[in-house]
Amino acid sequence: MAAKAAALRKSSHRSENFIQKLVKNPKIPFAIALLIADSILVALIIAYVPYTKIDWDAYMSQVTGFLEGERDYSNLKGDTGPLVYPAGFLYIYSAIQYVTGGQVYPAQILFGFLYMLDLAIVVFMYLKTDVVPWWALSLLSLSKRVHSIFVLRLFNDCFATTLLHAALVSIICQKWHLGLVIFSGAVSIKMNVLLYAPPLLLLMVKAMDIVGVISALAGAALVQILIGLPFILSHPASYLSNAFNLGRVFIHFWSVNFKFVPEDIFVSKAFALSLLVAHLSLLLVFAHYRWCR
């Protein structure tokens, strides 16, 4: 009886300590409440907001060509044009087509779970780093565009971004090689993840010796080779030129940030080069005055 009473007191003491920790650190209960509330919001969006048809049919057409045995990237096309994403995209959306039968509604449910996973990863990063007050976590759920991209448009950005955030969690936990492998997986779905590469490389150089940097980069490169291997072996030029096309001209109609720019300027090489120069210049400025201060 005495041992049982001691065990009960110990259990009660642990419960009190846990409650005290929650009171002192409201971020954890607030984060849980935020995830629950956002899951309800996502369910309501899927149920009542009309789906925005943009790229889904093109994705399914490109995946169907791949599943039928086509390995020439120039022949994988949809109603919005040829396939311009690396091979990881095809594998992901082939699995989605298999699970959902190519239907939009079950795919929306799948992407709803993906959104919640991504939100949970991001919330964990903020809890881990403790760089914002607890109430600021609510800002993570207020983006109309993010909800739209995930559950109303079903873009491949969703998988690429989720893997990117998972890679950042690994890096925060000092698992650099694992983080680079996951990062490379994100790049294999959509190449715009490479925009994170310059500061990531800088952090690697500051955190590891040259052997560690080279081995981590080699691991990331190996992931790209393995993912693209069926296409590299059959039509290497077609795969590399289409999946990693740095000179692709985007459609002005779908622009968000540069809608105010006239279309003839938007599609010009001079405008693209000016944006690239501005981007690289800002990276150098931040590297010199902020990141390596």
XYZ file of C-alpha atoms in Angstrom:
293
model
C 0.000 0.000 0.000
C 2.807 2.391 0.845
C 4.510 1.711 -2.472
C 1.217 2.285 -4.294
C 0.653 5.576 -2.470
C 4.194 6.711 -3.294
C 3.646 5.874 -6.943
C 0.386 7.867 -6.971
C 2.102 10.865 -5.350
C 4.911 10.657 -7.913
C 2.410 10.490 -10.782
C 0.476 13.444 -9.343
C 3.700 15.419 -8.985
C 4.564 14.751 -12.637
C 1.109 15.906 -13.734
C 1.476 19.105 -11.722
C 4.903 19.744 -13.253
C 3.474 19.188 -16.735
C 0.613 21.633 -16.085
C 3.062 24.194 -14.688
C 5.212 23.866 -17.811
C 2.161 24.456 -20.013
C 1.223 27.543 -17.992
C 4.747 28.923 -18.185
C 5.063 28.070 -21.879
C 1.671 28.673 -23.565
C 3.144 28.054 -27.017
C 2.557 24.300 -26.864
C -1.192 24.341 -26.003
C -1.680 27.273 -28.378
C 0.075 25.342 -31.164
C -2.167 22.318 -30.558
C -5.281 24.513 -30.597
C -4.036 26.174 -33.781
C -3.607 22.829 -35.544
C -7.080 21.690 -34.491
C -8.698 24.963 -35.596
C -6.894 24.962 -38.938
C -7.859 21.342 -39.605
C -11.509 22.366 -39.187
C -10.943 25.334 -41.517
C -9.349 23.084 -44.161
C -12.300 20.684 -43.972
C -14.739 23.586 -44.446
C -12.757 24.929 -47.408
C -12.794 21.530 -49.130
C -16.524 21.125 -48.446
C -17.783 24.569 -49.445
C -15.232 26.450 -51.600
C -15.219 25.560 -55.320
C -12.079 23.865 -56.614
C -9.905 26.041 -58.873
C -9.108 24.104 -62.045
C -5.650 25.073 -63.302
C -3.011 22.341 -63.579
C -4.639 19.134 -62.325
C -5.698 17.812 -65.755
C -2.248 18.596 -67.156
C -0.615 16.776 -64.241
C -2.775 13.705 -64.838
C -2.056 13.726 -68.594
C 1.697 13.920 -67.982
C 1.540 11.152 -65.393
C -0.528 8.956 -67.722
C 2.117 9.293 -70.435
C 4.810 8.288 -67.947
C 2.825 5.281 -66.695
C 2.262 4.160 -70.295
C 6.024 3.895 -70.726
C 7.060 7.223 -72.220
C 10.554 8.241 -71.093
C 11.224 11.125 -73.486
C 10.463 14.281 -71.519
C 9.683 16.247 -74.678
C 6.728 13.904 -75.301
C 5.213 14.214 -71.824
C 2.644 16.965 -72.262
C -0.608 18.261 -70.836
C -3.143 20.908 -71.812
C -0.893 23.615 -70.323
C 2.181 22.505 -72.265
C 5.157 20.152 -71.893
C 6.345 18.748 -68.570
C 8.837 21.122 -66.924
C 9.315 19.473 -63.520
C 11.951 16.897 -62.493
C 11.121 13.208 -62.191
C 10.172 13.316 -58.506
C 7.021 15.124 -59.597
C 6.030 12.179 -61.788
C 6.525 9.647 -59.010
C 4.517 11.678 -56.494
C 1.584 12.348 -58.813
C 1.608 8.787 -60.145
C 1.024 7.666 -56.555
C -1.694 10.299 -56.142
C -3.406 9.136 -59.331
C -3.293 5.546 -58.089
C -4.785 6.466 -54.707
C -7.431 8.905 -55.940
C -8.175 7.494 -59.382
C -7.375 10.919 -60.787
C -10.434 12.427 -59.086
C -10.225 15.910 -57.617
C -12.256 15.515 -54.403
C -10.266 12.632 -52.860
C -7.087 14.421 -53.961
C -8.255 17.517 -52.062
C -8.654 15.418 -48.920
C -5.157 14.022 -49.412
C -3.751 17.522 -49.870
C -5.658 18.649 -46.789
C -3.716 16.107 -44.723
C -0.535 17.247 -46.468
C -1.291 20.860 -45.508
C -1.756 19.886 -41.869
C 1.517 17.951 -41.934
C 3.327 20.945 -43.398
C 1.774 23.287 -40.834
C 2.781 20.949 -38.011
C 6.372 20.882 -39.302
C 6.520 24.681 -39.493
C 4.985 25.055 -36.034
C 7.571 22.623 -34.680
C 10.359 24.728 -36.206
C 9.087 27.852 -34.476
C 8.681 26.020 -31.177
C 12.149 24.553 -31.513
C 13.856 27.847 -32.341
C 11.702 29.980 -30.011
C 12.132 33.134 -32.096
C 8.560 34.494 -31.984
C 5.984 35.084 -29.211
C 3.264 32.457 -28.827
C 0.517 34.559 -30.401
C 2.556 34.996 -33.587
C 2.004 31.323 -34.408
C -1.546 32.257 -35.421
C -0.112 34.112 -38.424
C 0.816 30.732 -39.908
C -2.872 29.937 -40.456
C -4.007 33.272 -41.883
C -2.739 32.913 -45.451
C -5.586 32.604 -47.924
C -3.104 31.842 -50.700
C -1.438 28.929 -48.900
C -4.799 27.291 -48.192
C -5.754 27.814 -51.833
C -2.530 26.342 -53.211
C -2.865 23.223 -51.071
C -6.545 22.272 -51.156
C -8.045 24.249 -54.051
C -5.294 24.011 -56.682
C -3.357 20.867 -55.728
C -0.062 22.278 -57.004
C 3.202 20.360 -56.793
C 4.516 23.278 -54.712
C 2.739 21.617 -51.781
C 4.923 18.510 -51.765
C 8.080 20.458 -52.587
C 7.473 22.923 -49.754
C 6.611 20.210 -47.231
C 9.831 18.348 -48.022
C 11.761 21.610 -47.841
C 10.415 22.301 -44.367
C 11.220 18.720 -43.326
C 14.771 19.297 -44.563
C 15.000 22.452 -42.455
C 13.897 20.514 -39.371
C 16.711 18.017 -39.994
C 19.188 20.860 -40.382
C 17.949 22.556 -37.196
C 18.606 19.250 -35.436
C 22.130 19.211 -36.958
C 21.327 16.283 -39.275
C 22.949 17.937 -42.281
C 23.365 14.913 -44.552
C 19.767 13.799 -44.006
C 18.611 17.386 -44.510
C 20.424 17.651 -47.848
C 18.929 14.361 -49.034
C 15.407 15.589 -48.201
C 16.197 18.983 -49.748
C 17.262 17.253 -52.961
C 13.998 15.316 -52.911
C 12.129 18.630 -52.754
C 14.123 19.929 -55.737
C 13.155 16.796 -57.670
C 9.503 17.855 -57.406
C 9.897 21.538 -58.287
C 13.100 23.367 -59.089
C 12.162 26.653 -57.387
C 13.305 25.079 -54.098
C 16.828 25.864 -55.362
C 16.161 29.484 -54.347
C 16.971 28.353 -50.808
C 20.312 26.870 -51.885
C 22.616 29.944 -51.488
C 21.917 30.626 -47.786
C 21.799 26.874 -47.158
C 25.256 26.482 -48.678
C 26.540 29.339 -46.536
C 25.172 27.697 -43.385
C 26.784 24.411 -44.402
C 30.170 26.051 -44.845
C 29.862 27.661 -41.409
C 28.638 24.481 -39.704
C 30.820 21.747 -41.252
C 34.326 21.182 -42.511
C 35.056 20.875 -46.225
C 34.764 17.073 -46.165
C 31.320 17.286 -44.594
C 30.171 19.889 -47.121
C 31.377 17.852 -50.093
C 29.872 14.594 -48.809
C 26.520 16.278 -48.096
C 26.438 17.843 -51.573
C 27.422 14.504 -53.106
C 24.523 12.831 -51.314
C 22.118 15.455 -52.659
C 23.495 15.004 -56.191
C 23.166 11.218 -55.922
C 19.478 11.608 -55.036
C 18.921 13.634 -58.211
C 20.707 11.035 -60.330
C 18.773 8.121 -58.860
C 15.410 9.869 -59.204
C 16.055 10.859 -62.815
C 17.851 7.630 -63.789
C 15.088 6.106 -66.002
C 15.057 9.295 -68.083
C 18.808 9.925 -67.967
C 19.515 6.450 -69.342
C 17.015 6.755 -72.197
C 16.850 10.453 -73.175
C 19.350 12.429 -71.063
C 19.351 15.639 -73.140
C 15.557 15.821 -73.195
C 15.317 15.248 -69.434
C 17.949 17.768 -68.399
C 16.770 20.475 -70.817
C 13.124 20.190 -69.809
C 13.260 19.295 -66.119
C 15.949 21.877 -65.310
C 15.178 24.582 -67.845
C 16.586 27.804 -66.396
C 15.589 29.797 -69.476
C 11.884 29.030 -69.429
C 9.594 31.998 -70.112
C 6.617 32.168 -67.767
C 3.083 33.115 -68.802
C 2.224 36.689 -67.852
C -1.422 35.801 -67.181
C -0.459 33.618 -64.197
C 1.955 36.116 -62.679
C 1.200 37.264 -59.136
C 4.062 39.565 -58.176
C 4.618 41.224 -61.565
C 1.102 41.633 -62.902
C 1.742 45.375 -63.138
C 4.603 44.856 -65.634
C 3.567 45.011 -69.310
C 3.594 41.583 -70.964
C 6.218 42.447 -73.584
C 8.621 43.464 -70.814
C 7.664 40.533 -68.595
C 8.632 37.933 -71.220
C 11.832 39.687 -72.307
C 15.298 38.313 -71.492
C 16.390 41.730 -70.248
C 13.712 41.676 -67.528
C 14.672 38.118 -66.502
C 18.357 39.042 -66.315
C 17.612 42.182 -64.300
C 15.656 40.112 -61.757
C 18.513 37.599 -61.559
C 21.097 40.346 -61.024
C 18.935 41.999 -58.372
C 18.429 38.672 -56.587
C 22.134 37.771 -56.582
C 23.082 41.291 -55.491
C 20.713 41.145 -52.527
C 22.109 37.744 -51.564
C 25.632 39.182 -51.557
C 24.528 42.196 -49.512
C 22.814 40.014 -46.908
C 25.750 37.600 -46.824
C 28.219 40.419 -46.218
C 26.254 42.632 -43.823
C 23.954 40.170 -42.073
C 24.732 36.445 -42.369
C 28.523 36.761 -42.056
C 28.599 39.927 -40.000
